[in-house]
XYZ file of C-alpha atoms in Angstrom:
577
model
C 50.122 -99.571 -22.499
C 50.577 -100.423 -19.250
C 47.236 -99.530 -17.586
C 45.516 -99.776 -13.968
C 42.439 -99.054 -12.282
C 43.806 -96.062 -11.218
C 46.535 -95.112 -13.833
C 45.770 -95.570 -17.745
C 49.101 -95.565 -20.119
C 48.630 -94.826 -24.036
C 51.555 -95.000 -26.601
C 50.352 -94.336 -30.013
C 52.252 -94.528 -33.378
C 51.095 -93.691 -36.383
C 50.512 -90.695 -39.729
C 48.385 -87.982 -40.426
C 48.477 -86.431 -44.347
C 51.398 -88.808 -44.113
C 53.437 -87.124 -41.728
C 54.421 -89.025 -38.629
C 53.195 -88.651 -35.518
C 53.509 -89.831 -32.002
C 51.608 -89.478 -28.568
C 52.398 -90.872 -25.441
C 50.333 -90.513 -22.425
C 48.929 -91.111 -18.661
C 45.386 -90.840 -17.636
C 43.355 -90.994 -13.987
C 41.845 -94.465 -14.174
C 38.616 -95.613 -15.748
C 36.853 -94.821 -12.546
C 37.226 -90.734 -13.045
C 36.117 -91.620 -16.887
C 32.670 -91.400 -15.517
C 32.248 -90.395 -11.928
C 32.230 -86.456 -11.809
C 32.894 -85.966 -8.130
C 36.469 -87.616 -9.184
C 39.279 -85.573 -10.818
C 40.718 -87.249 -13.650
C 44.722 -86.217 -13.999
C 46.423 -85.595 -17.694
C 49.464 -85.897 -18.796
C 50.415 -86.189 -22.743
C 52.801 -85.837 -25.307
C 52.551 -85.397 -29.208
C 55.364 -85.217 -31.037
C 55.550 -84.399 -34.909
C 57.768 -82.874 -37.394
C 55.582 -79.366 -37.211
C 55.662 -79.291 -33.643
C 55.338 -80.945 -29.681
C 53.251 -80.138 -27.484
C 52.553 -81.325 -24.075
C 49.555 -80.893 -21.684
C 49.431 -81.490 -17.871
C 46.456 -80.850 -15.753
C 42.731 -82.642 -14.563
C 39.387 -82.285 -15.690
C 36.763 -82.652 -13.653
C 33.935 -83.683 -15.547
C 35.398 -85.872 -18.326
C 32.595 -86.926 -20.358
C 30.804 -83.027 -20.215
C 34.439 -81.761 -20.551
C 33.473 -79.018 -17.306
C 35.991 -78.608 -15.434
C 38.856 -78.300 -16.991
C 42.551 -77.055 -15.800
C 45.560 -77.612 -18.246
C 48.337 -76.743 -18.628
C 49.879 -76.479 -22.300
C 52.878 -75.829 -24.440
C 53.760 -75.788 -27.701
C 57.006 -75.618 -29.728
C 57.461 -75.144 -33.701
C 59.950 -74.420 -35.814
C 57.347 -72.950 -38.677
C 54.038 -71.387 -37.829
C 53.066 -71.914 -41.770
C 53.727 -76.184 -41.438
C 51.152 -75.938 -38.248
C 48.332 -74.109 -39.923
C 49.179 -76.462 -43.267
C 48.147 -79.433 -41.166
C 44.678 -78.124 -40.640
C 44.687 -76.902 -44.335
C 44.489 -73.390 -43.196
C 44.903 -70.458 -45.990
C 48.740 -69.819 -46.731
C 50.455 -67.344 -44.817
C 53.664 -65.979 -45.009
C 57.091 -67.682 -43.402
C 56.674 -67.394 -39.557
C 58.708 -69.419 -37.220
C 60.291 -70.853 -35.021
C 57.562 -70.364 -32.210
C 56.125 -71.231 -28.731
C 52.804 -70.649 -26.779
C 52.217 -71.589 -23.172
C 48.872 -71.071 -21.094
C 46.813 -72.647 -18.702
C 43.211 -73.971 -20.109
C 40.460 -73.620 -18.111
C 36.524 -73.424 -18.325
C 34.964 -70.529 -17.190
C 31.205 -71.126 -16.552
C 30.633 -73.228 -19.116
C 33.468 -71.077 -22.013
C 37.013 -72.052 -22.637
C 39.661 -69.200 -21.238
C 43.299 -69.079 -21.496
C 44.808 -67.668 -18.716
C 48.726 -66.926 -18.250
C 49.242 -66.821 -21.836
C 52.413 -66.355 -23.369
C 53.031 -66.648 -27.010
C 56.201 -66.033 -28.820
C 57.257 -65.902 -32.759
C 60.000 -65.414 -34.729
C 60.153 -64.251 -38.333
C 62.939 -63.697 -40.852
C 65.404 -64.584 -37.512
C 65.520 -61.239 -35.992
C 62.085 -59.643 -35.769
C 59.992 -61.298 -32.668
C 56.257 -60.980 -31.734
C 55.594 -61.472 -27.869
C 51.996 -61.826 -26.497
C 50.626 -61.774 -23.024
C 47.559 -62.204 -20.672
C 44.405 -63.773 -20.636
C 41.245 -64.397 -22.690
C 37.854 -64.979 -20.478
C 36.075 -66.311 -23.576
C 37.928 -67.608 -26.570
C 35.497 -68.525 -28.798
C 33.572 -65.503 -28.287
C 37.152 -63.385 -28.260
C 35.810 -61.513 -24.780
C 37.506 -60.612 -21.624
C 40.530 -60.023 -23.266
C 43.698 -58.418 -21.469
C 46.760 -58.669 -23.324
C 49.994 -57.280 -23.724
C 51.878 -57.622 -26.910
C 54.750 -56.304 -28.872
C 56.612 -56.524 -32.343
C 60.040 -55.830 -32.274
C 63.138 -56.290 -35.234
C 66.362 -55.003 -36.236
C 65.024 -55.316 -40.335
C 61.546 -53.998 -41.209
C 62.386 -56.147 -44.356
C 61.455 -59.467 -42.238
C 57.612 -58.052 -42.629
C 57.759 -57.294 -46.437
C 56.220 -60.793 -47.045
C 53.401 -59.996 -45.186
C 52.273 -56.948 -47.228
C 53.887 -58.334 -50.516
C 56.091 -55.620 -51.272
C 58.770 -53.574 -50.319
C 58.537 -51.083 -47.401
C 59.253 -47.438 -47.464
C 61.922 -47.571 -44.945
C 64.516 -49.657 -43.547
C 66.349 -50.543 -39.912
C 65.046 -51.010 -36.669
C 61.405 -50.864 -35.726
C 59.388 -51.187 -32.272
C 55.644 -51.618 -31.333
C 54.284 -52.596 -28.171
C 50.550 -52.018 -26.682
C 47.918 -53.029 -24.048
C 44.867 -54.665 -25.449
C 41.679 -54.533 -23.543
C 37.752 -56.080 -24.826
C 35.927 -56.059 -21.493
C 32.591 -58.420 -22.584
C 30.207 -57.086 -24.806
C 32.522 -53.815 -25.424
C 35.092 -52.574 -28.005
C 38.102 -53.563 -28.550
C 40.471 -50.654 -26.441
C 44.723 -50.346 -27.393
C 46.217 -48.376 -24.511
C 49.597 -47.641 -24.108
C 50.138 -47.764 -28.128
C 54.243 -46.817 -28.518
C 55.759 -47.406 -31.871
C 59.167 -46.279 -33.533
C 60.254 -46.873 -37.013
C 63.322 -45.051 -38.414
C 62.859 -41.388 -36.504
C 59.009 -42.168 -36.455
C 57.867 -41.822 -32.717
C 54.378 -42.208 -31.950
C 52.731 -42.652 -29.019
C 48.891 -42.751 -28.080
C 45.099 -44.893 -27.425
C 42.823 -46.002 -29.726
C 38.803 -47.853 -29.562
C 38.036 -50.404 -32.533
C 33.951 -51.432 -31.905
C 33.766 -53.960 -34.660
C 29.863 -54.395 -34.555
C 28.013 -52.698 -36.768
C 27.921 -52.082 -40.895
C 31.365 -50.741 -40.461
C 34.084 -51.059 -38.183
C 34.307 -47.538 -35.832
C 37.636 -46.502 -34.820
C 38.510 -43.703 -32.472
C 42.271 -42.648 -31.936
C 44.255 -39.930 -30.380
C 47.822 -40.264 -31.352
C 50.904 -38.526 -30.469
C 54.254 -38.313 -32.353
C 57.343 -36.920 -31.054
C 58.481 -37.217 -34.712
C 56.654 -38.592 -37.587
C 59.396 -39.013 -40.622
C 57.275 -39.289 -43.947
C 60.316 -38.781 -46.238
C 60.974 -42.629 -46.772
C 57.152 -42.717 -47.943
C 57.330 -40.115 -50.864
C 59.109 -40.539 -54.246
C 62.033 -38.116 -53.859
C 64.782 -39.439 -51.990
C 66.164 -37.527 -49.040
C 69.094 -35.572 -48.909
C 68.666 -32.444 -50.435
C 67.484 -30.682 -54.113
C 67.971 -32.998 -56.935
C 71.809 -32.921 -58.330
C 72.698 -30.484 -60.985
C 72.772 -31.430 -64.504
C 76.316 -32.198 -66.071
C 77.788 -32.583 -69.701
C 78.186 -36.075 -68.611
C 74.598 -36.438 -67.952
C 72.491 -38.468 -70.442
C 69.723 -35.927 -71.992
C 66.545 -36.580 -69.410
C 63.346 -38.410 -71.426
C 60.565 -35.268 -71.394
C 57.588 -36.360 -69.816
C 54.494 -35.925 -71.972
C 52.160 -35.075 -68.974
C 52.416 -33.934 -64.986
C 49.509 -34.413 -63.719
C 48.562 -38.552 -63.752
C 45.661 -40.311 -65.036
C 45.992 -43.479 -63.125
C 42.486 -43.734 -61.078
C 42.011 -43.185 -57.416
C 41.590 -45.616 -54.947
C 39.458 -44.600 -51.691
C 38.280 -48.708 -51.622
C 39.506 -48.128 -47.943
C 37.890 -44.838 -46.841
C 34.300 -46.663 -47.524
C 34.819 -49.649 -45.118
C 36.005 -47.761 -42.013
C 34.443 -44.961 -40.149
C 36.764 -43.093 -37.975
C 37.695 -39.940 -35.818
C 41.474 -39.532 -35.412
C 42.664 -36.757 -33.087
C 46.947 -36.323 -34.296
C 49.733 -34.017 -32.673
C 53.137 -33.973 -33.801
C 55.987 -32.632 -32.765
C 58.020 -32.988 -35.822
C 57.224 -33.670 -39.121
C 59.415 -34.291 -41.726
C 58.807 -34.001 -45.286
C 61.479 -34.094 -48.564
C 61.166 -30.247 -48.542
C 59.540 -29.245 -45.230
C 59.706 -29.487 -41.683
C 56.317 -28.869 -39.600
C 56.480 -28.060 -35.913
C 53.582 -28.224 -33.090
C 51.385 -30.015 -35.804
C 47.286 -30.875 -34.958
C 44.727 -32.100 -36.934
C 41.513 -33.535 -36.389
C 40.635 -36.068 -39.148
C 36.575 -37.335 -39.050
C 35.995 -40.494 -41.513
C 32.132 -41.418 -42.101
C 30.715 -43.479 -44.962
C 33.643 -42.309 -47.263
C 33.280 -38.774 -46.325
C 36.715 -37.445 -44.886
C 37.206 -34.268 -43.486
C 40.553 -32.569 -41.666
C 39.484 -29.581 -40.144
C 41.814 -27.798 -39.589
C 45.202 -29.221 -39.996
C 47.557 -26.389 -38.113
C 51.033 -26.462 -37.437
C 54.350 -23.969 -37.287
C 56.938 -23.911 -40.162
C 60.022 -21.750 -41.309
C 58.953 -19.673 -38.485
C 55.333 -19.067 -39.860
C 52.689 -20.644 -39.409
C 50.295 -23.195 -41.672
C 46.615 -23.840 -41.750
C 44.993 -25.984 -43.844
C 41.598 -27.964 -44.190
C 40.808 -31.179 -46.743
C 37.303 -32.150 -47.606
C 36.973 -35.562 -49.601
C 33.922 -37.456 -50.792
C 35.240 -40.866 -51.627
C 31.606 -41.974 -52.111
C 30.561 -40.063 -54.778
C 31.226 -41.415 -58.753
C 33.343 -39.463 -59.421
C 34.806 -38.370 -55.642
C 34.580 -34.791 -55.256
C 37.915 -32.897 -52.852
C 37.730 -29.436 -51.430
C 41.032 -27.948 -50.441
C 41.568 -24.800 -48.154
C 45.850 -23.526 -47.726
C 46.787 -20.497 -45.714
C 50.691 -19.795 -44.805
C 51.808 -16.793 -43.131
C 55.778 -15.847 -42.985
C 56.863 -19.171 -44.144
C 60.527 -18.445 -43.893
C 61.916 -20.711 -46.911
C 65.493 -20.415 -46.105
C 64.964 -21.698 -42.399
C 62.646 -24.795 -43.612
C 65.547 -25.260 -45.823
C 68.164 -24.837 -43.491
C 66.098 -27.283 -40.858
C 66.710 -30.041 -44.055
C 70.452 -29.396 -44.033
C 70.088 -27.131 -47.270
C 71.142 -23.689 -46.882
C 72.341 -21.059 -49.135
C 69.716 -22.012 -52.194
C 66.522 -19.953 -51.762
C 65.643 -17.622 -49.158
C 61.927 -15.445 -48.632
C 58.943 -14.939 -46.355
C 56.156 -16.802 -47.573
C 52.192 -15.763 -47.662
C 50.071 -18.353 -49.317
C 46.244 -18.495 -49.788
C 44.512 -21.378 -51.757
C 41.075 -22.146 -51.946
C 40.093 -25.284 -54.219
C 37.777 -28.196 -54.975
C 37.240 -30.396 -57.726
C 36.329 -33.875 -58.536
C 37.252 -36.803 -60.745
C 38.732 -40.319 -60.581
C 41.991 -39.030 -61.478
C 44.713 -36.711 -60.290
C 44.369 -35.169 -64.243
C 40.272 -35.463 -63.914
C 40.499 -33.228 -60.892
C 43.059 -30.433 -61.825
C 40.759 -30.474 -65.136
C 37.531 -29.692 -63.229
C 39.332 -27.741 -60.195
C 37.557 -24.380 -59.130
C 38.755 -21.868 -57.028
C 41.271 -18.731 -56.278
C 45.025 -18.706 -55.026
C 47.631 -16.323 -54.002
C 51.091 -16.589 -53.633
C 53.234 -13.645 -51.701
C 57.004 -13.822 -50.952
C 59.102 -10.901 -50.401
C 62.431 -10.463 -48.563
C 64.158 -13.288 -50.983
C 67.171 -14.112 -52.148
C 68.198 -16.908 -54.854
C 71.424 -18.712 -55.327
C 72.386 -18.332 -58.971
C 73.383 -21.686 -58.800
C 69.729 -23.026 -58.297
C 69.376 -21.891 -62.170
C 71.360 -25.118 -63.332
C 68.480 -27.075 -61.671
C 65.825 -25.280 -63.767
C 64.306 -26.873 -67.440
C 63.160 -24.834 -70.790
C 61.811 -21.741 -70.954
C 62.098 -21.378 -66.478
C 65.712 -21.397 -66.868
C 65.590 -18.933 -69.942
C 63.565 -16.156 -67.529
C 65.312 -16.729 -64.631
C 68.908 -16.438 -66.647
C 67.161 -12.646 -67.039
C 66.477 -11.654 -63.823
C 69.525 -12.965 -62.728
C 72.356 -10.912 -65.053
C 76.084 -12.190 -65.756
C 77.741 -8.576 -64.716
C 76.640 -8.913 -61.166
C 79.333 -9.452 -58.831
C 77.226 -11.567 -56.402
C 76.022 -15.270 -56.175
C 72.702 -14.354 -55.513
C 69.787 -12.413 -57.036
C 67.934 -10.494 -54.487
C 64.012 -10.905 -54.876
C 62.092 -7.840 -53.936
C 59.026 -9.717 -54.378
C 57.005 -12.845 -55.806
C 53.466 -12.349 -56.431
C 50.841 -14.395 -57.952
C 47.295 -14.462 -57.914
C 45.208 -17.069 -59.690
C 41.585 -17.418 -60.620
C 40.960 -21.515 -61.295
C 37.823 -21.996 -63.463
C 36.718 -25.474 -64.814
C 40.506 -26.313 -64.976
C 41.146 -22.928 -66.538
C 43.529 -20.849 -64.063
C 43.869 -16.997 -65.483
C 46.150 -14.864 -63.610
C 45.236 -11.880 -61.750
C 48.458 -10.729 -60.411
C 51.616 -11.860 -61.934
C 55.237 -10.070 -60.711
C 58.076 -10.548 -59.923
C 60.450 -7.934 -58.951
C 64.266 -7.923 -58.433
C 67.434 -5.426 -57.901
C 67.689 -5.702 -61.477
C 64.576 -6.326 -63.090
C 60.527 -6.235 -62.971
C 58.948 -9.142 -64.638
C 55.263 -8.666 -65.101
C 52.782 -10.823 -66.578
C 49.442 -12.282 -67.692
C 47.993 -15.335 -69.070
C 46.579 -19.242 -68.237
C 47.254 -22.107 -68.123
C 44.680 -25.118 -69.181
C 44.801 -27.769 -66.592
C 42.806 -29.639 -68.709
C 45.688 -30.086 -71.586
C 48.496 -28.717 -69.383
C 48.686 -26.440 -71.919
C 50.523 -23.085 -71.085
C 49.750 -19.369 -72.614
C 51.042 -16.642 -70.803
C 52.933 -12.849 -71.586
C 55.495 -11.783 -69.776
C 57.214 -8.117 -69.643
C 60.755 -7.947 -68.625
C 61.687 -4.322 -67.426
C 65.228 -3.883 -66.647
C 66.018 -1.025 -63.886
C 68.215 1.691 -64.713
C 72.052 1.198 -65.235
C 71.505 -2.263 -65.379
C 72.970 -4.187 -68.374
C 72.095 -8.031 -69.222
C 74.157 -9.245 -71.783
C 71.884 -13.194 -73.031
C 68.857 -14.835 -71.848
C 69.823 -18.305 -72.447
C 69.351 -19.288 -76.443
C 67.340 -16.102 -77.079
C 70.571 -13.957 -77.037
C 68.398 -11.283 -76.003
C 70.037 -7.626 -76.435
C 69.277 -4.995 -73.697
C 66.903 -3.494 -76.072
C 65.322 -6.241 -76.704
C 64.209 -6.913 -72.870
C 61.777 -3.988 -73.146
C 59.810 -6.616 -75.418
C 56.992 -8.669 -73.956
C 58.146 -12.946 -73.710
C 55.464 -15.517 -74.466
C 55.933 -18.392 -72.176
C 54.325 -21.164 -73.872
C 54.447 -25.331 -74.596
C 53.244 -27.460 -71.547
C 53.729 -27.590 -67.860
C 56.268 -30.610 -68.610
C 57.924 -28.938 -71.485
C 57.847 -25.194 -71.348
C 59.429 -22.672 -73.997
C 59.930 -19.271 -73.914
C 60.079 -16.541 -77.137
C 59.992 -13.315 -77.500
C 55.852 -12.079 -77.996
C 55.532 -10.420 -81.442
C 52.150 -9.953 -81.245
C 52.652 -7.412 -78.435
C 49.758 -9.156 -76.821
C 50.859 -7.512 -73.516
C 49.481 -4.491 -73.911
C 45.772 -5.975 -73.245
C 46.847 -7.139 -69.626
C 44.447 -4.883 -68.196
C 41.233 -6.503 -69.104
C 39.065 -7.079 -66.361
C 38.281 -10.550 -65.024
C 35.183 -11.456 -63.686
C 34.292 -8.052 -63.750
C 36.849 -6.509 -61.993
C 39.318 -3.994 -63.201
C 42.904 -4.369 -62.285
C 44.148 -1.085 -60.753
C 42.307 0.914 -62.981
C 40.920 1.098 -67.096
C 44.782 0.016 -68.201
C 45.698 -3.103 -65.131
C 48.634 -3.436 -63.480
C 50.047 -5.420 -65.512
C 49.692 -3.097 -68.508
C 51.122 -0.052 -66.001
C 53.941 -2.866 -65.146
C 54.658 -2.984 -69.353
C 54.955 0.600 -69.894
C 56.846 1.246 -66.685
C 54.120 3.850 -65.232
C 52.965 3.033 -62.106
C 54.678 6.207 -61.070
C 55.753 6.076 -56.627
C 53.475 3.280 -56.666
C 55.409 0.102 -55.360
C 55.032 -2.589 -57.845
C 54.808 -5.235 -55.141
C 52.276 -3.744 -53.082
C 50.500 -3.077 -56.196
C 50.489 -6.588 -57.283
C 49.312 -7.896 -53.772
C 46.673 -5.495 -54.070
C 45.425 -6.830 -57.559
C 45.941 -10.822 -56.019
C 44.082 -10.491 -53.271
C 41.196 -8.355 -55.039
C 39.489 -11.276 -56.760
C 40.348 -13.976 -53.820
C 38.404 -12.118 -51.764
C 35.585 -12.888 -53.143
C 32.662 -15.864 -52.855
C 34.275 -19.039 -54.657
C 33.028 -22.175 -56.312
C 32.881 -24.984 -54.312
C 33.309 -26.283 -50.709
C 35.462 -24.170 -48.347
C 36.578 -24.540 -44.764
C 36.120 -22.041 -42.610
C 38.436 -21.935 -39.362
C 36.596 -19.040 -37.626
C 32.688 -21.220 -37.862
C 34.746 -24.933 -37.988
C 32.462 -26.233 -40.413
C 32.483 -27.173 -43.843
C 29.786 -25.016 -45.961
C 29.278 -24.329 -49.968
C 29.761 -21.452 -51.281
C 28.252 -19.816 -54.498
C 29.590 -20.878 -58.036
C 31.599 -18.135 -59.974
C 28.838 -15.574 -62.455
């Protein structure tokens, strides 16, 4: 130590938790110790196996450590080593790094200024910070710059314990503001992950029972393919004699319990346009939605957006803070062109039609199965103008493959079966959902039915009338071997909505179609769906018909909570007499 009165010298060698450790420095002399008109230089070294660091600068005020200007850096080759020195929780892998800023004391607080802070993880991802902090202890006065940038999103999968979605190259960079005694502000927010594009602002104000977040975000394309089950690419492949037999599934809808933990510790208001968005079997265009989180009460009113030509609106009303959490649902399509959607998705010649779709649902329970078990409501599904790719058949299971083998005859000389029309309507009860429109209507044949379906057991109970149009001839319906004479018998499609079946109906049950429900009579004292059976609904166009009968019983007041897009507000709406 080779000292002065005006220079001080310290070499020090020695261990900490064992691990080696050495700092060598020069000081001001013992005068500046003391006297604060004096400025009292620094200049010091530590070296250690989880990192060096060096500091140059003065203080001012040495023994009331006021003012202070340093200058530091710091090199490591493993951000989890540092933080084990100070016994700090573990952390995932991080490292090599290096941080660099000048310390100084701002009336009496510590602030960082020039700050630059660099990390590596998994060798090619990096995290880059920049700016200043006016207070760090109190985390005020902040304005920073950072961004994340990789080549593998699979560097970060150790920080969320699992495997991500998708794969490749990802980018994020923003500007973070917290003037004193105000929120936290991200400006200039610009991410991209696989074809995912986002751009847009946000305010976090942490104070408070909650933490309140306010966003408007902006995505040139927002690619949610990667994050749901079925992998891209196009309809599943077609079943071969090769193929091992596929295990039947005992039950669609799931009974594994929700989890809305995270809708109950955030309140937000989130304000989204998209472009693009990509889904396994749909493309949206033009997409808003306004999404309003409080106390575990979420509400997107409306969600509107452009597809297959047509356009979609839709509304979701979820109460994550009720036991058990109660969801209203509102759907409306209009001319959703199928075959373009498909065609946008790089499948064409498989199903073609102009879609009209009206749902109108709510339920609760801690389950997807405890939901669809109490569900409520009315839907309607329209599609004329169709075409189907006989080919599409080999995709189908049970007794669906069996019906559509029917409307789509062997004799025909074309690939496709036109469709005329597609109409359901649906009245949802407690779980119970009882048809009030059921048709479909080819070149060749009209299929009407009638029946329900229990959500409750999944269990399936509905008639169906096949009647073939003149000068057609249909020579098997899959295993039935059904004759042409026997096609002017009703079917009973029956089993569960994970293993259906189809027979022929002895009971004739489908000559009671025409029963009223809820106290209204189909088209009449016989139904449509009776007419449909005997073939009598004279000039009257057995699509429009069916519409007609859908669209009766939707129309009116509905059991539980509905969104309406002409008031923009959620209201309830009388139960079902």
């Amino acid at each position: 130590t080779a000292s002065s009165p005006t220079r001080l010298a310290l070499t020090l060698d020695g261990k900490y938790d064992a691990m080696p450790v050495q700092i060598i420095g020069t000081f001001g002399g013992l005068v500046g110790l003391t006297d604060p008109t004096r400025v009292w230089s620094v200049s010091l070294t530590a070296k250690a196996p989880v990192a060096n660091v060096t500091i140059k600068g003065m203080i001012q005020d040495v023994l009331h450590g006021k003012g202070l200007t340093l200058n530091i850096k710091a090199t490591g080759e493993s951000v989890q080593n540092l933080l084990a020195l100070f016994h700090a929780p573990n952390i995932a892998e991080m490292g090599p790094f290096e941080i660099a800023g000048t310390l100084t004391d701002n009336r009496g607080t510590l602030a960082a200024t020039e700050l630059a802070l660099q990390i590596s993880v998994g060798g090619t991802t990096h995290l880059r910070l920049a700016g200043t902090i006016q207070d760090i202890a109190g985390l005020e006065g902040v304005d920073t710059r950072f961004s994340i940038e990789g080549n593998d999103v699979a560097d970060l999968e150790p920080f969320f314990k699992k495997p991500l979605p998708f794969q490749g190259a990802f980018h994020m960079t923003a500007h973070a503001l917290k003037p004193a005694k105000k929120p936290w502000r991200f400006v200039d927010l610009a991410v991209t992950a696989g074809k995912s594009v986002l751009k847009g602002s946000a305010d976090l104000d942490l104070n408070g029972e909650r933490p309140q977040l306010a966003a408007d975000l902006s995505f040139q394309v927002l690619d949610l393919r990667p994050f749901l089950s079925r992998p891209q690419g196009g309809p599943p492949p077609p079943v071969t004699a090769t193929c091992r037999p596929e295990k039947k599934r005992e039950k669609v809808f799931s009974d594994t319990p929700f989890s809305f933990t995270g809708l109950q510790e955030l309140n937000a208001t989130v304000d989204l346009r998209v472009d693009q968005t990509l889904l396994p079997w749909l493309v949206f265009d033009d997409l808003t939605a306004r999404a309003v989180l409080h106390e575990g009460h979420l509400q997107v009113r409306p969600f509107k957006g452009t597809a297959g030509d047509g356009t979609v609106e839709a509304s979701v009303d979820l109460e994550a803070g009720r036991d058990p959490p109660k969801i209203g649902f509102v759907l409306n399509t209009h001319r959703f062109d199928l075959g373009q959607v498909l065609k946008t998705l790089g499948i064409e010649g498989v199903l073609e039609g102009k879609l009209d779709v009206e749902f109108d649902l709510a339920g609760q329970g801690n389950s997807v199965a405890a939901l669809m078990a109490s569900l409520n409501g009315t839907g309607v599904v329209v599609m004329d103008q169709g075409k189907i790719n006989d080919r599409m058949i080999g995709l189908l299971r049970g007794g669906l493959k069996d019906i559509i083998h029917m409307i789509s005859q062997a004799e025909k000389q074309t690939k496709y079966t036109q469709i005329n029309c597609l109409v359901v309507g649906l009245d949802i009860t407690q779980g119970l959902v009882q048809s009030t429109a059921l048709v479909l209507d080819t070149s060749d044949v009209t299929l009407s039915g009638h029946g329900e379906i229990d959500l409750a057991t999944e269990g399936l109970d509905v008639s169906l009338k096949p009647t073939p149009k003149k000068g057609v001839g249909i020579k098997g319906l899959g295993k039935l071997s059904l004759s042409l004479g026997q096609l002017t018998k009703p079917l009973k499609l029956g089993g569960t909505l994970a293993n259906p079946s189809v027979a022929i109906d002895a009971s004739g049950t489908m000559l009671t179609l025409g029963k009223a429900i809820g106290g209204v009579a189909l088209l009449g004292p016989v139904g449509l769906a009776a007419a449909l059976a005997g073939g009598k609904l004279g000039n009257q166009d057995p699509c429009a018909a069916a519409v007609q009968a859908a669209k009766a019983r939707s129309a009116q007041p509905q059991a539980g909570r509905a969104y309406s897009p002409e008031k923009g507000e959620t209201q309830d709406t009388p139960s079902v007499p």
